[in-house]
Coordinates of C-alpha atoms and ligand atoms in Angstrom, one line a residue:
M204 CA 0.0 0.0 0.0
N205 CA 1.3 3.4 -0.9
R206 CA 2.0 5.9 1.9
V207 CA -0.3 8.9 1.7
D208 CA 1.8 11.9 2.6
Y209 CA 0.8 14.5 -0.1
L210 CA -2.1 17.0 0.3
R211 CA -3.4 19.2 -2.5
I212 CA -5.0 22.3 -1.0
S213 CA -7.4 24.3 -3.0
L214 CA -7.3 27.9 -1.8
I215 CA -10.1 29.3 -3.9
D216 CA -12.5 27.9 -6.5
R217 CA -12.7 31.1 -8.6
C218 CA -10.5 31.6 -11.7
N219 CA -9.5 34.4 -14.1
F220 CA -9.5 31.9 -17.0
R221 CA -12.3 29.7 -18.3
C222 CA -10.3 26.8 -19.8
Q223 CA -12.6 24.7 -22.1
Y224 CA -11.8 21.5 -20.3
C225 CA -12.2 22.9 -16.8
L226 CA -14.8 25.6 -16.7
P227 CA -17.2 25.1 -19.6
E228 CA -18.4 28.3 -21.3
G229 CA -21.7 29.5 -20.1
A230 CA -21.7 27.1 -17.1
E231 CA -23.2 28.7 -14.0
L232 CA -21.1 27.6 -11.1
D233 CA -22.1 28.0 -7.5
Y234 CA -19.0 29.7 -6.3
I235 CA -18.1 29.3 -2.7
L236 CA -19.0 32.3 -0.6
R237 CA -16.1 34.1 0.9
Q238 CA -17.2 33.2 4.5
E239 CA -17.3 29.5 3.5
L240 CA -13.7 29.4 2.4
L241 CA -11.3 27.9 4.9
T242 CA -9.6 30.8 6.6
H243 CA -5.8 31.3 6.8
E244 CA -5.9 30.3 10.4
E245 CA -8.1 27.2 9.7
I246 CA -5.7 26.0 7.0
M247 CA -2.8 26.4 9.4
T248 CA -4.6 24.6 12.2
L249 CA -5.4 21.7 10.0
L250 CA -1.8 21.4 8.8
K251 CA -0.2 21.8 12.2
E252 CA -2.6 19.7 14.2
V253 CA -4.0 17.2 11.8
F254 CA -2.1 16.6 8.6
I255 CA 1.5 17.0 9.7
P256 CA 1.0 14.7 12.8
L257 CA -0.5 12.1 10.5
G258 CA 2.7 12.1 8.4
F259 CA 1.8 14.4 5.5
S260 CA 4.9 16.3 4.4
K261 CA 4.2 17.4 0.9
F262 CA 1.7 20.1 0.1
R263 CA 0.6 21.7 -3.2
L264 CA -1.5 24.9 -3.3
T265 CA -4.0 25.0 -6.1
G266 CA -7.5 26.1 -7.0
G267 CA -9.3 27.5 -9.0
E268 CA -6.5 30.0 -9.4
P269 CA -4.5 30.1 -6.2
L270 CA -3.0 33.5 -7.0
L271 CA -6.4 35.1 -6.7
R272 CA -6.5 34.2 -3.0
P273 CA -6.1 37.3 -0.9
G274 CA -3.1 37.0 1.4
I275 CA -1.5 34.3 -0.7
V276 CA 2.1 35.4 0.0
D277 CA 1.5 35.4 3.8
L278 CA -0.1 32.0 3.6
V279 CA 2.9 30.6 1.7
T280 CA 5.2 32.2 4.3
D281 CA 3.4 30.6 7.2
I282 CA 3.2 27.1 5.6
A283 CA 6.8 27.2 4.4
S284 CA 7.9 28.0 7.9
L285 CA 6.3 24.8 9.4
P286 CA 8.8 22.2 10.4
A287 CA 8.3 18.8 8.8
I288 CA 7.4 20.3 5.4
E289 CA 9.5 18.5 2.8
D290 CA 7.9 20.0 -0.2
L291 CA 5.7 23.0 -0.8
S292 CA 4.6 23.7 -4.4
M293 CA 1.9 25.4 -6.3
T294 CA -0.1 24.9 -9.6
T295 CA -1.1 28.2 -11.2
N296 CA -2.2 29.5 -14.6
G297 CA 0.7 32.0 -14.4
F298 CA -1.3 35.1 -15.3
L299 CA -0.4 36.9 -12.1
L300 CA 3.0 35.4 -11.7
S301 CA 5.1 38.3 -13.2
S302 CA 4.2 40.4 -10.2
L303 CA 4.1 37.7 -7.5
A304 CA 6.8 35.2 -8.5
K305 CA 9.6 36.9 -6.5
D306 CA 7.5 37.4 -3.3
L307 CA 6.4 33.8 -3.5
Y308 CA 9.9 32.5 -3.9
Q309 CA 11.2 34.6 -1.0
A310 CA 8.2 33.4 1.1
G311 CA 9.5 29.9 0.7
L312 CA 7.7 28.4 -2.2
K313 CA 10.3 26.4 -4.1
R314 CA 8.4 24.6 -6.8
I315 CA 5.8 25.8 -9.2
N316 CA 3.8 24.2 -12.1
V317 CA 2.4 26.6 -14.6
S318 CA -0.4 25.5 -17.0
L319 CA 0.4 26.4 -20.6
D320 CA -1.5 24.6 -23.3
S321 CA -0.3 26.6 -26.3
L322 CA 2.5 28.8 -27.6
N323 CA 0.1 30.4 -30.0
A324 CA -1.7 33.4 -28.6
D325 CA -4.8 32.7 -30.7
T326 CA -5.1 29.1 -29.7
F327 CA -4.4 30.1 -26.1
K328 CA -7.4 32.5 -26.3
T329 CA -9.6 29.7 -27.5
I330 CA -8.5 27.3 -24.8
I331 CA -8.8 29.7 -21.9
G332 CA -12.1 31.1 -23.1
H333 CA -11.1 34.7 -23.4
K334 CA -11.8 35.4 -27.0
K335 CA -10.9 39.1 -27.0
A336 CA -8.1 39.8 -24.7
D337 CA -4.5 38.5 -25.4
L338 CA -3.6 36.9 -22.1
W339 CA -0.8 34.7 -23.5
H340 CA 1.9 37.3 -23.4
Q341 CA 1.2 38.1 -19.8
T342 CA 1.2 34.4 -18.9
W343 CA 4.5 33.9 -20.8
L344 CA 6.0 36.8 -18.9
G345 CA 4.9 35.2 -15.7
I346 CA 6.6 31.9 -16.7
Q347 CA 9.8 33.7 -17.6
T348 CA 9.8 35.7 -14.4
A349 CA 9.2 32.6 -12.3
Y350 CA 12.3 31.0 -13.9
E351 CA 14.4 34.1 -13.4
V352 CA 13.6 34.5 -9.7
G353 CA 14.7 30.9 -9.1
F354 CA 12.0 28.4 -9.7
D355 CA 14.3 25.8 -11.1
P356 CA 13.2 23.4 -12.4
L357 CA 10.1 25.0 -13.7
K358 CA 7.2 22.7 -14.7
L359 CA 4.7 23.4 -17.4
N360 CA 1.4 21.5 -17.5
V361 CA -0.1 20.8 -20.9
V362 CA -3.5 19.3 -21.4
V363 CA -3.5 17.9 -25.0
I364 CA -6.9 18.5 -26.7
P365 CA -7.4 16.8 -30.1
G366 CA -7.8 19.3 -32.9
V367 CA -6.9 22.2 -30.7
N368 CA -3.2 22.0 -29.5
E369 CA -2.3 18.5 -30.7
T370 CA -0.1 20.0 -33.5
E371 CA 2.0 21.9 -30.9
I372 CA 3.2 18.8 -29.0
E373 CA 6.7 19.0 -30.5
A374 CA 7.0 22.7 -30.0
L375 CA 6.0 22.4 -26.4
A376 CA 8.3 19.4 -25.9
A377 CA 11.2 21.5 -27.4
L378 CA 10.9 23.9 -24.4
S379 CA 12.7 21.2 -22.3
I380 CA 15.8 21.1 -24.6
N381 CA 17.7 24.3 -23.6
K382 CA 16.4 25.0 -20.2
N383 CA 15.7 22.9 -17.1
W384 CA 12.0 23.0 -17.8
H385 CA 9.8 20.0 -17.2
I386 CA 7.0 19.7 -19.6
R387 CA 4.2 17.5 -18.4
F388 CA 1.6 16.3 -20.8
I389 CA -1.7 15.5 -19.1
E390 CA -4.5 13.4 -20.7
F391 CA -7.7 15.3 -20.6
M392 CA -10.2 13.8 -18.1
P393 CA -14.0 13.9 -18.5
I394 CA -14.5 16.1 -15.4
G395 CA -16.8 19.0 -15.6
N396 CA -17.1 19.6 -19.4
A397 CA -19.2 16.8 -20.7
G398 CA -19.7 18.6 -24.0
L399 CA -16.1 18.5 -24.9
F400 CA -15.7 14.9 -24.1
S401 CA -16.4 12.6 -27.1
D402 CA -14.8 9.4 -28.2
R403 CA -11.7 11.1 -29.4
A404 CA -11.5 13.9 -26.7
W405 CA -8.2 12.8 -25.3
V406 CA -4.9 11.9 -26.7
P407 CA -3.2 8.9 -25.2
S408 CA 0.3 9.6 -23.7
E409 CA 1.8 6.9 -25.9
E410 CA 0.6 8.8 -29.0
I411 CA 2.3 12.0 -27.7
R412 CA 5.5 10.1 -26.9
E413 CA 5.6 8.6 -30.4
K414 CA 5.4 12.0 -32.0
I415 CA 8.4 13.2 -29.9
R416 CA 10.3 9.9 -30.4
Q417 CA 10.0 10.3 -34.2
K418 CA 11.5 13.8 -34.0
W419 CA 14.3 13.5 -31.5
G420 CA 14.2 10.1 -29.8
L421 CA 13.1 9.6 -26.2
I422 CA 14.8 8.0 -23.2
E423 CA 13.4 7.1 -19.9
S424 CA 14.6 9.3 -17.1
N425 CA 15.2 8.1 -13.6
I426 CA 14.0 11.3 -12.1
K427 CA 10.8 10.6 -10.1
G428 CA 8.5 13.3 -8.6
N429 CA 5.7 13.1 -6.0
G430 CA 3.2 12.4 -8.6
P431 CA 2.0 10.0 -11.2
A432 CA 4.0 11.3 -14.1
D433 CA 6.2 8.8 -16.1
V434 CA 9.3 10.8 -16.9
F435 CA 11.3 10.8 -20.1
K436 CA 13.9 13.0 -21.7
I437 CA 14.8 14.1 -25.2
P438 CA 18.5 12.9 -25.6
G439 CA 20.8 15.7 -24.4
A440 CA 18.0 17.9 -23.2
K441 CA 18.4 19.9 -19.9
G442 CA 14.8 19.3 -18.8
T443 CA 12.4 16.4 -18.9
L444 CA 9.1 15.4 -20.3
G445 CA 6.4 13.9 -18.0
F446 CA 3.3 12.0 -19.0
I447 CA 0.2 11.8 -16.8
S448 CA -1.9 9.1 -18.2
Q449 CA -5.0 8.9 -16.0
M450 CA -7.2 7.9 -18.9
S451 CA -5.0 5.3 -20.7
E452 CA -3.3 3.8 -17.6
C453 CA -4.9 3.7 -14.2
F454 CA -2.4 4.7 -11.5
C455 CA -4.7 4.4 -8.5
D456 CA -2.3 1.9 -6.9
R457 CA 0.4 4.6 -6.9
C458 CA -1.9 7.2 -5.3
N459 CA -0.2 9.0 -2.4
R460 CA -2.5 12.0 -2.1
M461 CA -5.7 13.5 -0.7
R462 CA -7.4 16.8 -1.7
L463 CA -8.7 19.6 0.5
S464 CA -11.3 21.8 -1.2
A465 CA -11.4 25.5 -0.7
D466 CA -14.5 25.1 1.5
G467 CA -12.9 22.4 3.6
W468 CA -14.0 19.1 2.3
L469 CA -11.3 16.4 2.5
R470 CA -11.6 14.2 -0.5
P471 CA -9.6 10.9 -0.7
C472 CA -10.0 10.4 -4.4
L473 CA -10.3 12.9 -7.3
L474 CA -13.0 10.9 -9.1
N475 CA -15.0 9.8 -6.2
E476 CA -16.8 11.5 -3.4
T477 CA -17.0 8.4 -1.1
G478 CA -15.8 9.1 2.4
Q479 CA -15.2 12.8 2.1
I480 CA -15.2 14.7 5.3
D481 CA -16.3 18.3 6.0
L482 CA -13.4 19.5 8.0
K483 CA -14.5 23.1 8.1
K484 CA -17.8 22.1 9.7
L485 CA -16.0 20.0 12.3
L486 CA -13.6 22.9 13.1
R487 CA -16.4 25.5 13.2
N488 CA -18.5 23.2 15.5
G489 CA -15.7 23.3 18.0
I490 CA -14.7 19.6 17.5
K491 CA -11.2 19.1 19.0
T492 CA -8.4 18.6 16.4
T493 CA -7.4 15.4 18.1
E494 CA -10.9 14.0 17.1
I495 CA -10.6 15.4 13.6
K496 CA -7.2 13.8 13.3
E497 CA -8.7 10.5 14.3
K498 CA -11.4 10.8 11.6
V499 CA -8.8 11.6 9.0
A500 CA -6.6 8.6 10.2
Q501 CA -9.7 6.3 9.7
L502 CA -10.1 7.8 6.2
L503 CA -6.5 7.0 5.4
V504 CA -7.1 3.4 6.3
I505 CA -10.0 3.0 3.8
K506 CA -8.6 5.2 1.1
P507 CA -7.2 2.3 -1.0
D508 CA -10.8 0.8 -1.3
I509 CA -12.2 4.2 -2.2
N510 CA -9.5 4.8 -4.9
Y511 CA -10.7 1.7 -6.8
K512 CA -14.4 2.2 -6.2
Q513 CA -15.0 4.3 -9.4
R514 CA -13.1 1.9 -11.5
D515 CA -14.8 -1.2 -10.0
S516 CA -18.2 0.3 -10.5
G517 CA -17.5 0.3 -14.2
N518 CA -18.0 4.1 -14.3
D519 CA -14.5 5.2 -15.0
T520 CA -15.4 6.8 -18.3
G521 CA -18.4 8.7 -16.8
I522 CA -18.6 12.4 -16.6
Y523 CA -18.1 13.9 -13.2
N524 CA -20.2 16.8 -12.2
R525 CA -17.8 18.9 -10.2
T526 CA -15.2 20.7 -12.3
M527 CA -11.5 20.5 -11.6
S528 CA -11.6 24.2 -10.5
Q529 CA -14.2 23.3 -7.8
I530 CA -12.5 20.1 -6.6
G531 CA -9.0 21.6 -6.6
G532 CA -7.0 20.2 -9.5
Ligands
SAM767 N1 -5.6 27.4 -12.1 C1 -4.5 26.6 -11.9 C2 -3.9 26.0 -13.2 O1 -4.7 26.0 -14.2 O2 -2.8 25.6 -13.2 C3 -4.6 25.5 -10.9 C4 -5.9 24.7 -10.9 S1 -6.1 23.7 -12.4 C5 -7.7 22.9 -12.0 C6 -4.9 22.4 -12.1 C7 -4.6 21.6 -13.3 O3 -5.7 20.8 -13.7 C8 -4.2 22.4 -14.6 O4 -2.9 22.0 -15.0 C9 -5.2 22.0 -15.6 O5 -4.7 22.0 -16.8 C10 -5.7 20.7 -15.1 N2 -7.0 20.3 -15.5 C11 -8.2 21.0 -15.4 N3 -9.2 20.3 -15.9 C12 -8.7 19.2 -16.4 C13 -9.3 18.1 -17.1 N4 -10.6 18.0 -17.3 N5 -8.5 17.1 -17.4 C14 -7.1 17.1 -17.2 N6 -6.6 18.1 -16.5 C15 -7.3 19.1 -16.1
SF4_768 FE1 -8.7 28.2 -14.3 FE2 -6.9 26.4 -14.0 FE3 -9.4 25.7 -14.6 FE4 -8.0 26.9 -16.4 S1 -7.5 24.9 -15.5 S2 -10.1 27.4 -15.8 S3 -6.7 28.3 -15.2 S4 -8.7 26.6 -12.7

């Protein structure tokens, strides 16, 4: 059984982008009210008195868009200063990074993943659902700034969408050649945007690898991260290429993580709501953190069965109602 020591913390469900695969156009989402978000203090209490004592040592801040969270730099400072933190990272769309990267780095954030699905400003517009404004250049500046202030390696997340950015696989992979950038290709999952998901809505990782192999060759890398990516390298490249193949290869048996939503639900499996606990309610009802810790410990015990529930029910190609931005991707 895999040790579960990695928590993904969603800080906010709102976002300044509306990526086609995450926040479908026109969808009316019930955003979490501000007073329902876990507060800075509640997050710190949960980390100090529940998760760290249970052996969690790796934390990723995500959302929605985590950089929209008021007080983000102070929160990073406080989390980074906790003893027993082995790894503190963030996943962001990068739009606000050019002004925040330096402060985040100095606050103690050491690793960052930026989502970038295209190098073409027009394709980018289509993907992120802002037809008028050119947000690509600002995002690209954010990525460059993050690298310059010291986020090294820098990871870029690419969701490959057939017919949209499939032709850019080689150009995006090439970003790993001259700099220590890790490009991670993610298979699109049928979460949230049912309309986009058809028979050919995702590109299998092996198909992506084959394109890269044809152009440069591809070797397996022995670098392993916290996550489910299979890591490869273009021969002679400074950076790496990761492949996250949740659609073509189930990696539930390697799962080492839980997710905490912005309104305090602890979720043991991304694709499955079984067993989730409303930690905010427990905290706000005055339940002692020793008791909350006991409940989370029990959830850890049954997590392996929950991981497989979706698969076993034969529903693993179903469409899940909550979007990634709501769950905390
Ligand atoms: N807003 C931040 C960002 O975009 O990086 C953080 C939250 S976002 C939900 C986290 C990651 O989930 C992104 O890399 C995004 O590409 C990915 N994602 C969102 N919806 C997805 C889907 N349906 N399938 C696969 N990946 C998805
Ligand atoms: Fe926002 Fe990230 Fe979802 Fe795109 S993937 S809509 S940037 S939360």
